[in-house]
Short mmCIF file of C-alpha atoms and ligand atoms in Angstrom, two decimals:
data_model
loop_
_atom_site.label_atom_id
_atom_site.label_comp_id
_atom_site.label_asym_id
_atom_site.label_seq_id
_atom_site.Cartn_x
_atom_site.Cartn_y
_atom_site.Cartn_z
CA MET A 1 -115.14 -120.38 29.44
CA MET A 2 -114.52 -116.58 27.88
CA HIS A 3 -112.24 -118.67 25.23
CA LEU A 4 -115.31 -120.81 24.67
CA ILE A 5 -117.84 -118.35 24.25
CA ARG A 6 -115.70 -117.07 21.58
CA CYS A 7 -114.97 -119.67 19.50
CA ILE A 8 -118.68 -120.65 18.97
CA VAL A 9 -119.89 -116.85 18.86
CA VAL A 10 -117.76 -116.43 15.34
CA GLU A 11 -120.33 -114.35 13.20
CA ALA A 12 -121.72 -110.99 15.15
CA LEU A 13 -125.23 -111.84 13.45
CA SER A 14 -125.59 -115.83 13.75
CA GLY A 15 -129.27 -116.96 15.04
CA ILE A 16 -130.78 -114.13 13.76
CA LYS A 17 -132.94 -115.06 10.54
CA VAL A 18 -134.34 -112.56 8.06
CA VAL A 19 -136.56 -113.44 5.46
CA ASP A 20 -136.28 -110.81 2.14
CA ILE A 21 -139.35 -110.64 0.16
CA SER A 22 -138.08 -106.96 -1.00
CA THR A 23 -136.94 -106.44 -4.98
CA LEU A 24 -134.28 -104.64 -6.60
CA PHE A 25 -131.82 -102.73 -4.36
CA ALA A 26 -132.55 -100.82 -1.04
CA GLY A 27 -134.44 -103.66 0.69
CA PRO A 28 -132.20 -106.48 -0.62
CA THR A 29 -128.88 -104.41 0.02
CA ALA A 30 -130.06 -103.68 3.43
CA ALA A 31 -130.85 -107.69 4.01
CA MET A 32 -127.33 -108.33 2.31
CA LEU A 33 -125.07 -106.49 5.21
CA LEU A 34 -127.08 -108.50 7.70
CA GLY A 35 -125.89 -111.73 5.80
CA ASP A 36 -121.91 -110.11 5.45
CA PHE A 37 -122.12 -110.84 9.66
CA GLY A 38 -123.72 -114.10 9.65
CA ALA A 39 -127.26 -113.34 9.50
CA ASP A 40 -129.28 -115.78 8.10
CA VAL A 41 -131.15 -114.41 5.24
CA VAL A 42 -133.86 -116.32 2.98
CA LYS A 43 -134.87 -114.32 -0.30
CA VAL A 44 -137.58 -114.80 -1.59
CA GLU A 45 -138.78 -113.97 -5.02
CA HIS A 46 -141.23 -114.48 -7.49
CA PRO A 47 -141.39 -118.20 -9.11
CA ARG A 48 -141.20 -117.21 -12.95
CA ARG A 49 -140.34 -113.85 -12.81
CA GLY A 50 -137.78 -113.74 -10.23
CA ASP A 51 -135.78 -110.62 -8.84
CA PRO A 52 -135.65 -107.95 -11.07
CA SER A 53 -132.07 -107.01 -10.39
CA ARG A 54 -131.26 -110.29 -11.74
CA GLY A 55 -131.76 -108.82 -15.21
CA HIS A 56 -130.37 -105.43 -14.44
CA GLY A 57 -127.05 -104.27 -15.82
CA HIS A 58 -124.09 -106.64 -16.85
CA ALA A 59 -124.53 -110.23 -17.35
CA LYS A 60 -122.00 -112.73 -18.45
CA ASP A 61 -122.94 -116.50 -19.80
CA GLY A 62 -126.77 -115.01 -18.99
CA VAL A 63 -125.81 -114.75 -15.78
CA GLY A 64 -126.90 -111.27 -13.74
CA LEU A 65 -123.32 -109.95 -12.17
CA TRP A 66 -125.33 -107.31 -9.83
CA TRP A 67 -127.39 -110.04 -8.66
CA LYS A 68 -124.22 -111.91 -7.63
CA VAL A 69 -122.95 -109.38 -5.05
CA LEU A 70 -126.81 -108.22 -4.06
CA SER A 71 -127.57 -111.80 -2.94
CA ARG A 72 -124.56 -112.91 -1.60
CA ASN A 73 -124.62 -114.92 1.68
CA LYS A 74 -128.51 -115.04 0.67
CA ARG A 75 -130.53 -118.49 0.71
CA THR A 76 -133.32 -118.13 -2.64
CA VAL A 77 -136.85 -119.44 -2.33
CA ALA A 78 -139.54 -118.72 -4.97
CA ILE A 79 -142.85 -118.45 -3.49
CA ASP A 80 -145.72 -116.73 -5.31
CA LEU A 81 -146.87 -114.42 -2.63
CA SER A 82 -149.91 -112.69 -4.52
CA SER A 83 -151.16 -116.71 -4.14
CA GLU A 84 -153.18 -117.54 -0.66
CA ASP A 85 -150.97 -121.06 -0.51
CA GLY A 86 -147.74 -118.91 -1.09
CA GLN A 87 -148.86 -116.52 1.68
CA GLY A 88 -149.46 -119.43 4.07
CA VAL A 89 -145.90 -120.82 3.22
CA LEU A 90 -144.67 -117.22 3.86
CA ARG A 91 -145.92 -117.22 7.08
CA ALA A 92 -144.67 -120.36 8.04
CA LEU A 93 -141.31 -118.78 7.16
CA LEU A 94 -142.28 -115.69 9.38
CA ALA A 95 -143.47 -118.05 12.68
CA GLU A 96 -139.38 -118.67 13.36
CA ALA A 97 -137.83 -115.38 11.87
CA ASP A 98 -136.63 -111.81 13.58
CA VAL A 99 -136.81 -109.71 10.62
CA LEU A 100 -138.66 -108.98 7.67
CA VAL A 101 -137.54 -106.60 4.91
CA GLU A 102 -140.22 -105.73 2.44
CA ASN A 103 -140.58 -103.07 0.08
CA PHE A 104 -143.79 -103.51 -1.86
CA ARG A 105 -146.24 -100.32 -1.98
CA PRO A 106 -148.37 -99.46 1.01
CA GLY A 107 -151.42 -101.61 0.11
CA THR A 108 -150.01 -104.49 -1.41
CA LEU A 109 -148.75 -106.93 1.79
CA GLU A 110 -152.30 -106.14 3.05
CA ARG A 111 -153.84 -106.78 -0.68
CA TRP A 112 -151.99 -110.22 -0.13
CA ASN A 113 -153.42 -110.71 3.38
CA LEU A 114 -149.86 -110.37 4.83
CA ALA A 115 -150.77 -106.88 6.91
CA PRO A 116 -147.79 -106.43 9.39
CA GLU A 117 -150.37 -106.18 12.26
CA SER A 118 -151.37 -109.63 11.41
CA LEU A 119 -147.83 -111.22 11.20
CA LEU A 120 -146.68 -109.64 14.58
CA GLU A 121 -150.02 -111.16 15.84
CA ALA A 122 -148.51 -114.36 14.71
CA ASN A 123 -145.04 -113.44 15.65
CA PRO A 124 -144.68 -110.65 18.35
CA ARG A 125 -140.70 -110.56 18.45
CA LEU A 126 -140.75 -110.11 14.34
CA VAL A 127 -139.32 -106.59 13.08
CA ILE A 128 -140.58 -105.37 9.82
CA SER A 129 -138.76 -103.31 7.96
CA ARG A 130 -141.05 -101.69 5.00
CA VAL A 131 -138.79 -99.88 2.78
CA THR A 132 -141.02 -97.41 0.44
CA GLY A 133 -140.42 -94.52 -2.16
CA PHE A 134 -142.43 -91.97 0.34
CA GLY A 135 -143.50 -93.85 3.50
CA GLN A 136 -146.49 -95.53 4.80
CA ILE A 137 -148.11 -91.99 5.56
CA GLY A 138 -148.71 -88.98 3.47
CA PRO A 139 -150.07 -87.99 -0.15
CA MET A 140 -147.46 -89.82 -1.88
CA ALA A 141 -147.60 -92.89 0.09
CA GLY A 142 -149.26 -95.04 -2.59
CA GLU A 143 -146.92 -93.67 -5.88
CA PRO A 144 -144.46 -96.25 -6.84
CA GLY A 145 -140.82 -94.76 -5.56
CA PHE A 146 -137.11 -95.02 -6.81
CA GLY A 147 -134.06 -93.55 -5.71
CA THR A 148 -133.87 -91.34 -8.53
CA LEU A 149 -136.86 -89.63 -7.30
CA ALA A 150 -135.64 -89.30 -3.97
CA GLU A 151 -132.11 -87.61 -5.38
CA ALA A 152 -134.81 -85.59 -7.27
CA MET A 153 -136.89 -84.47 -4.10
CA SER A 154 -134.17 -84.40 -1.66
CA GLY A 155 -132.46 -81.42 -2.79
CA PHE A 156 -129.40 -83.52 -4.03
CA ALA A 157 -130.18 -83.12 -8.07
CA SER A 158 -130.60 -79.31 -7.79
CA MET A 159 -127.50 -78.81 -5.90
CA THR A 160 -125.30 -81.43 -8.27
CA GLY A 161 -123.49 -80.62 -11.25
CA GLU A 162 -121.96 -77.52 -13.05
CA PRO A 163 -123.61 -73.77 -12.29
CA ASP A 164 -124.80 -73.56 -16.04
CA GLY A 165 -125.64 -77.26 -16.25
CA PRO A 166 -129.05 -78.91 -15.58
CA PRO A 167 -129.50 -80.49 -12.39
CA THR A 168 -127.43 -83.87 -12.22
CA LEU A 169 -128.45 -87.18 -11.08
CA PRO A 170 -126.23 -89.70 -10.13
CA PRO A 171 -124.91 -92.48 -12.10
CA LEU A 172 -125.95 -95.28 -9.52
CA ALA A 173 -128.40 -96.16 -7.02
CA LEU A 174 -127.41 -93.37 -4.47
CA ALA A 175 -130.15 -92.92 -2.78
CA ASP A 176 -131.41 -96.43 -2.64
CA GLY A 177 -127.92 -97.58 -1.21
CA ILE A 178 -128.16 -95.04 1.44
CA ALA A 179 -131.62 -96.21 2.25
CA ALA A 180 -130.31 -99.54 2.59
CA LEU A 181 -127.32 -98.68 5.24
CA ALA A 182 -130.82 -96.63 6.96
CA CYS A 183 -132.64 -100.08 6.68
CA ALA A 184 -129.69 -102.06 8.00
CA TYR A 185 -129.66 -99.74 10.87
CA ALA A 186 -133.05 -99.52 11.53
CA ILE A 187 -132.97 -103.12 11.86
CA MET A 188 -130.13 -103.39 14.40
CA VAL A 189 -131.84 -100.61 16.54
CA ALA A 190 -135.10 -102.88 16.55
CA LEU A 191 -133.53 -105.80 17.44
CA ARG A 192 -131.78 -104.11 20.13
CA ALA A 193 -134.92 -102.62 21.12
CA ARG A 194 -136.33 -106.02 21.19
CA GLU A 195 -134.20 -107.24 23.96
CA ASN A 196 -135.46 -104.40 26.18
CA THR A 197 -139.27 -104.93 24.95
CA GLY A 198 -139.62 -108.26 24.21
CA ARG A 199 -141.21 -107.08 21.22
CA GLY A 200 -140.79 -106.63 17.54
CA GLN A 201 -142.06 -103.88 15.66
CA VAL A 202 -142.52 -102.04 12.15
CA VAL A 203 -139.83 -99.86 10.86
CA ASP A 204 -141.45 -97.32 7.85
CA LEU A 205 -138.25 -96.39 5.82
CA ALA A 206 -139.12 -93.92 3.23
CA ILE A 207 -135.67 -93.65 0.51
CA ILE A 208 -136.54 -89.85 0.31
CA GLU A 209 -135.40 -89.61 4.00
CA PRO A 210 -132.38 -90.61 4.83
CA ILE A 211 -130.70 -89.10 1.82
CA LEU A 212 -131.14 -85.58 3.90
CA THR A 213 -128.86 -86.80 6.62
CA VAL A 214 -126.05 -87.05 4.14
CA LEU A 215 -127.04 -83.77 2.59
CA GLY A 216 -126.17 -82.24 6.08
CA PRO A 217 -127.43 -78.99 7.35
CA GLN A 218 -129.36 -77.65 4.42
CA ILE A 219 -132.75 -77.30 6.00
CA THR A 220 -131.06 -75.70 9.19
CA ALA A 221 -129.02 -73.17 6.72
CA PHE A 222 -132.29 -72.66 5.05
CA GLN A 223 -134.71 -71.84 7.54
CA ALA A 224 -131.88 -69.84 9.70
CA LEU A 225 -130.81 -67.80 6.66
CA GLY A 226 -132.83 -68.58 3.74
CA VAL A 227 -129.81 -70.21 1.97
CA ILE A 228 -130.40 -72.20 -1.06
CA PRO A 229 -127.52 -74.15 -2.27
CA GLN A 230 -126.62 -74.01 -5.78
CA ARG A 231 -124.82 -76.37 -8.52
CA THR A 232 -120.83 -75.76 -7.89
CA GLY A 233 -119.75 -78.36 -10.30
CA ASN A 234 -116.42 -79.64 -8.39
CA ARG A 235 -116.20 -77.03 -6.10
CA SER A 236 -117.78 -76.88 -2.22
CA SER A 237 -119.28 -73.99 -0.59
CA ASN A 238 -117.49 -75.19 2.50
CA ASN A 239 -114.10 -75.36 1.57
CA SER A 240 -111.47 -74.25 -0.97
CA PRO A 241 -109.38 -75.28 -2.75
CA ARG A 242 -111.37 -78.32 -3.51
CA ASN A 243 -111.80 -79.70 -7.19
CA THR A 244 -110.33 -81.75 -9.52
CA TYR A 245 -106.90 -80.80 -11.19
CA ARG A 246 -105.33 -82.45 -14.42
CA SER A 247 -101.63 -83.31 -13.98
CA ARG A 248 -99.00 -82.91 -16.36
CA ASP A 249 -99.34 -86.40 -17.58
CA GLY A 250 -103.04 -86.28 -17.95
CA ARG A 251 -104.14 -87.53 -14.92
CA TRP A 252 -107.02 -86.38 -12.72
CA LEU A 253 -106.58 -85.57 -9.11
CA ALA A 254 -109.04 -84.40 -6.70
CA VAL A 255 -107.98 -82.52 -3.59
CA SER A 256 -109.89 -81.20 -0.26
CA THR A 257 -108.92 -79.15 2.44
CA SER A 258 -112.34 -79.10 4.61
CA ALA A 259 -109.59 -78.96 7.67
CA GLN A 260 -108.03 -75.92 8.22
CA SER A 261 -104.35 -77.26 8.69
CA ILE A 262 -104.69 -79.16 5.49
CA ALA A 263 -105.86 -75.87 3.50
CA GLU A 264 -102.71 -74.03 4.78
CA ARG A 265 -100.25 -76.65 4.05
CA VAL A 266 -101.48 -77.16 0.52
CA MET A 267 -100.89 -73.66 0.01
CA HIS A 268 -97.35 -73.72 1.44
CA LEU A 269 -96.62 -76.68 -1.00
CA VAL A 270 -98.10 -74.65 -3.96
CA GLY A 271 -95.61 -71.96 -3.26
CA ARG A 272 -98.42 -69.17 -2.33
CA PRO A 273 -97.94 -69.17 1.26
CA GLU A 274 -99.03 -65.47 1.76
CA LEU A 275 -102.67 -66.38 1.01
CA VAL A 276 -102.61 -68.02 4.08
CA ASP A 277 -102.34 -64.95 5.88
CA GLU A 278 -105.45 -63.16 3.77
CA PRO A 279 -108.07 -62.47 6.72
CA TRP A 280 -110.75 -64.40 4.13
CA PHE A 281 -108.01 -67.59 4.25
CA SER A 282 -109.39 -68.24 7.52
CA SER A 283 -112.36 -70.22 7.27
CA GLY A 284 -113.69 -72.92 4.99
CA ARG A 285 -116.81 -70.56 3.66
CA THR A 286 -114.60 -67.89 3.15
CA ARG A 287 -112.33 -69.70 1.28
CA ALA A 288 -115.05 -70.71 -1.12
CA GLU A 289 -115.65 -67.26 -1.87
CA HIS A 290 -112.24 -67.35 -3.24
CA ALA A 291 -112.36 -70.58 -5.11
CA GLU A 292 -111.26 -69.04 -8.45
CA GLU A 293 -108.02 -67.90 -7.11
CA LEU A 294 -107.08 -70.74 -4.98
CA ASP A 295 -107.99 -73.42 -7.92
CA ALA A 296 -105.59 -71.44 -10.15
CA ALA A 297 -103.27 -71.74 -7.85
CA VAL A 298 -103.10 -75.41 -6.97
CA GLY A 299 -104.26 -76.21 -10.47
CA GLY A 300 -101.67 -74.54 -12.01
CA TRP A 301 -98.75 -76.10 -9.84
CA ILE A 302 -100.33 -79.58 -10.46
CA ALA A 303 -100.43 -78.94 -14.15
CA GLU A 304 -96.81 -78.64 -14.20
CA ARG A 305 -95.61 -82.11 -12.35
CA ASP A 306 -96.62 -85.59 -13.21
CA ALA A 307 -99.39 -87.02 -11.10
CA GLU A 308 -96.68 -89.39 -9.34
CA GLU A 309 -94.63 -86.27 -8.51
CA VAL A 310 -97.71 -84.47 -7.25
CA ILE A 311 -99.12 -87.27 -5.18
CA ALA A 312 -95.60 -87.66 -3.59
CA ALA A 313 -95.21 -84.25 -2.46
CA PHE A 314 -98.55 -84.14 -0.98
CA SER A 315 -97.72 -87.10 1.09
CA GLU A 316 -94.67 -85.50 1.95
CA ALA A 317 -96.30 -82.34 2.90
CA GLN A 318 -99.14 -84.31 5.20
CA ALA A 319 -101.57 -82.55 2.66
CA ALA A 320 -104.93 -84.50 1.46
CA ILE A 321 -104.98 -85.89 -2.45
CA ALA A 322 -106.08 -88.26 -4.27
CA PRO A 323 -106.04 -89.80 -7.54
CA VAL A 324 -109.58 -90.05 -9.41
CA TYR A 325 -109.40 -93.96 -10.07
CA ASP A 326 -111.41 -95.78 -12.33
CA VAL A 327 -112.72 -99.55 -11.26
CA SER A 328 -109.65 -101.15 -13.46
CA ASP A 329 -107.48 -98.59 -10.64
CA VAL A 330 -109.44 -99.82 -7.88
CA VAL A 331 -108.86 -103.58 -8.26
CA ASP A 332 -104.82 -102.65 -8.80
CA ASP A 333 -104.51 -100.25 -5.64
CA PRO A 334 -102.01 -101.31 -3.01
CA GLN A 335 -104.45 -99.47 -0.59
CA PHE A 336 -107.50 -101.72 -1.09
CA ARG A 337 -105.55 -104.76 -1.64
CA ALA A 338 -103.85 -103.88 1.95
CA LEU A 339 -107.30 -103.83 3.38
CA GLY A 340 -108.32 -107.23 1.40
CA THR A 341 -111.22 -104.81 -0.21
CA VAL A 342 -111.61 -106.91 -3.26
CA LEU A 343 -112.47 -110.71 -3.00
CA GLU A 344 -112.97 -113.57 -5.59
CA VAL A 345 -115.57 -115.60 -4.48
CA PRO A 346 -116.30 -119.16 -5.85
CA ASP A 347 -119.13 -119.62 -7.77
CA GLU A 348 -121.07 -122.80 -9.51
CA GLU A 349 -122.30 -120.81 -12.39
CA LEU A 350 -119.54 -118.69 -13.13
CA GLY A 351 -116.90 -120.34 -11.60
CA SER A 352 -115.72 -117.24 -9.61
CA VAL A 353 -117.10 -113.95 -9.29
CA ALA A 354 -115.30 -110.58 -7.89
CA MET A 355 -116.67 -108.20 -5.71
CA GLN A 356 -116.43 -105.99 -2.80
CA ASN A 357 -115.99 -107.17 0.32
CA VAL A 358 -117.86 -106.59 3.52
CA MET A 359 -118.10 -103.09 4.51
CA PHE A 360 -115.24 -102.92 7.17
CA ARG A 361 -113.26 -105.52 9.55
CA MET A 362 -114.19 -106.12 13.01
CA SER A 363 -111.40 -107.66 15.63
CA ASP A 364 -113.53 -110.75 17.19
CA THR A 365 -116.33 -111.16 14.87
CA PRO A 366 -115.81 -110.48 11.19
CA GLY A 367 -117.82 -110.77 8.30
CA GLU A 368 -117.55 -112.94 5.38
CA VAL A 369 -118.80 -113.58 1.97
CA ARG A 370 -119.50 -116.98 2.06
CA TRP A 371 -121.16 -117.66 -1.47
CA ALA A 372 -122.43 -115.26 -4.33
CA GLY A 373 -126.08 -115.23 -5.60
CA PRO A 374 -127.54 -118.11 -5.93
CA ARG A 375 -129.80 -119.73 -8.76
CA LEU A 376 -133.41 -118.89 -8.66
CA GLY A 377 -135.42 -121.06 -6.08
CA GLU A 378 -132.06 -122.59 -5.22
CA HIS A 379 -133.06 -123.52 -1.90
CA THR A 380 -136.35 -123.37 -2.05
CA ASP A 381 -136.57 -127.06 -0.74
CA GLU A 382 -134.15 -126.84 1.85
CA VAL A 383 -136.01 -123.58 3.52
CA LEU A 384 -139.47 -125.44 3.21
CA ALA A 385 -138.17 -128.37 4.94
CA GLU A 386 -136.99 -126.45 7.89
CA ALA A 387 -140.09 -124.58 8.07
CA GLY A 388 -142.20 -128.05 8.93
CA LEU A 389 -143.31 -128.67 5.13
CA ASP A 390 -142.97 -132.57 4.11
CA ALA A 391 -141.76 -133.40 0.59
CA GLU A 392 -145.45 -134.15 -0.38
CA GLN A 393 -146.52 -130.62 0.41
CA ILE A 394 -143.78 -128.91 -1.35
CA ALA A 395 -144.28 -131.12 -4.79
CA ALA A 396 -148.01 -130.41 -4.59
CA LEU A 397 -146.97 -126.33 -4.14
CA ARG A 398 -144.46 -126.87 -7.03
CA ASP A 399 -147.15 -128.36 -9.06
CA LYS A 400 -149.38 -125.29 -8.68
CA GLY A 401 -146.59 -123.34 -9.53
CA VAL A 402 -146.85 -121.48 -6.14
CA VAL A 403 -143.25 -122.22 -5.52
CA GLY A 404 -140.32 -122.85 -7.53
C1 OXK B 501 -140.22 -101.30 -6.94
C2 OXK B 501 -142.12 -100.59 -7.12
C3 OXK B 501 -141.71 -99.74 -7.40
C4 OXK B 501 -142.78 -101.72 -8.55
O1 OXK B 501 -144.13 -101.18 -8.10
P1 OXK B 501 -144.98 -102.27 -8.74
O2 OXK B 501 -144.73 -103.13 -9.72
O3 OXK B 501 -146.23 -101.61 -8.97
O4 OXK B 501 -145.15 -103.18 -7.49
P2 OXK B 501 -145.74 -103.14 -5.65
O5 OXK B 501 -144.82 -102.89 -5.16
O6 OXK B 501 -147.41 -103.18 -5.66
O7 OXK B 501 -145.91 -105.10 -5.75
C5 OXK B 501 -146.87 -105.71 -6.33
C6 OXK B 501 -145.82 -106.81 -7.37
O8 OXK B 501 -144.70 -107.23 -6.83
C7 OXK B 501 -144.38 -108.46 -7.62
N1 OXK B 501 -143.57 -109.35 -6.70
C8 OXK B 501 -142.20 -109.25 -6.63
N2 OXK B 501 -141.77 -110.49 -5.84
C9 OXK B 501 -143.16 -111.09 -6.13
C10 OXK B 501 -143.36 -112.39 -5.22
N3 OXK B 501 -142.59 -113.39 -4.80
N4 OXK B 501 -144.88 -112.96 -5.45
C11 OXK B 501 -145.99 -112.17 -6.07
N5 OXK B 501 -145.22 -111.03 -6.72
C12 OXK B 501 -144.47 -110.48 -6.56
C13 OXK B 501 -145.34 -108.40 -8.79
O9 OXK B 501 -145.34 -108.28 -10.09
C14 OXK B 501 -146.37 -107.61 -7.91
O10 OXK B 501 -147.30 -107.14 -9.23
P3 OXK B 501 -148.85 -108.12 -9.33
O11 OXK B 501 -148.23 -109.40 -10.12
O12 OXK B 501 -148.84 -107.12 -10.56
O13 OXK B 501 -149.55 -107.63 -8.12
C15 OXK B 501 -142.89 -100.37 -5.73
O14 OXK B 501 -142.79 -101.86 -5.53
C16 OXK B 501 -141.84 -99.55 -4.72
O15 OXK B 501 -142.45 -98.36 -5.47
N6 OXK B 501 -141.25 -100.36 -3.75
C17 OXK B 501 -140.84 -99.27 -2.88
C18 OXK B 501 -139.68 -98.27 -3.10
C19 OXK B 501 -138.29 -99.32 -3.61
O16 OXK B 501 -137.41 -100.37 -3.11
N7 OXK B 501 -138.26 -98.66 -5.01
C20 OXK B 501 -137.18 -99.72 -5.75
C21 OXK B 501 -136.00 -99.29 -5.50
S1 OXK B 501 -134.25 -99.89 -6.75
C22 OXK B 501 -134.53 -98.40 -7.78
O17 OXK B 501 -134.60 -97.31 -6.98
C23 OXK B 501 -134.04 -98.30 -9.19
O18 OXK B 501 -133.94 -99.69 -9.43
O19 OXK B 501 -133.41 -96.94 -9.43
#
């Protein structure tokens, strides 16, 4: 019997149907993370404009590459949600759905007669995840939001960069990515709650909040001690040596000594064991006050050796070091290769497309990238038929421009 069950349940989230009407990155990434583990994700796009992420970043042969990653494992349906007919089609899709992911500004779903209360009335088991910049309540609720604004408002940018330089934004959608992870987590929590209560619910996820979790104890330290984190470049206020250092052959290497044991091994390795006996060496925070001296010791030692020699010596000493990679190194790296991190996914439009694999390995119900982002409206007929519309109804909606 056990054997039979294991054969049938191959994917962790099979049987979970997700309707993703969100755009750009935070909401769609959350839906992608569910699709990676077997949820049936139906991505809804505007019939004429498509998702804006199709046009973001690099394109090959006119095909957006980010889209290929973001919409992997999803089926795509084009529905104009601003039309009454389109709203009816969405309601039909939601009748059998477990999860709705949306990221319109508060008020937009309501304006489209798709208020969460009415969706829950029709399907009380639905989990509705609302991703916004600032949340559903409060003075900024109605404002358009981007991850960039969250990186600014959370305190992240104020503590990032060189001490004498400007506040620094990351060159990627960092707060969106963090919000996406939180959103996927929130949905799993709500699905688990539904097992207890039998009811779905609304999740209010503001992009400005999950990044605070990553920022750690900054609020706690401020309230307790008045500490305001300052920009420290590559240094950390929590430990030292912690920096990037240049080897003799011109490569950059990153060292961290968050653990006391590692800090001690590093100083023995670089020939400065006496520093370990300094009273200030006994904690990361007090080591950080001596970053100048510690960086000079480690940086000087590394500068006299080639990177390969440095890495081998750190490994031998069981100290922590990593080369600073760019993506060309990532796709070539034996560790990532051993993990199967980089994947080639067959694709009708591009032949094949490389991307990062699912985020972690599971021994019994592993995730899988089954296909890359589909064409606009590729699965409209199939998905609407499953929702109970016949071919004539679909053709009529297509003629009106409601679906594509
Ligand atoms: C992304 C936004 C700033 C876009 O703001 P607005 O353009 O004012 O849109 P609204 O939310 O009010 O939604 C209405 C618009 O949705 C568009 N839209 C999208 N899909 C559809 C479909 N399927 N049907 C009809 N309309 C659609 C359409 O253009 C509507 O405009 P009309 O036709 O005029 O009605 C906002 O949605 C927002 O703050 N979202 C929450 C935070 C978020 O997820 N931000 C992006 C993260 S990515 C990021 O940070 C980054 O890229 O950087």
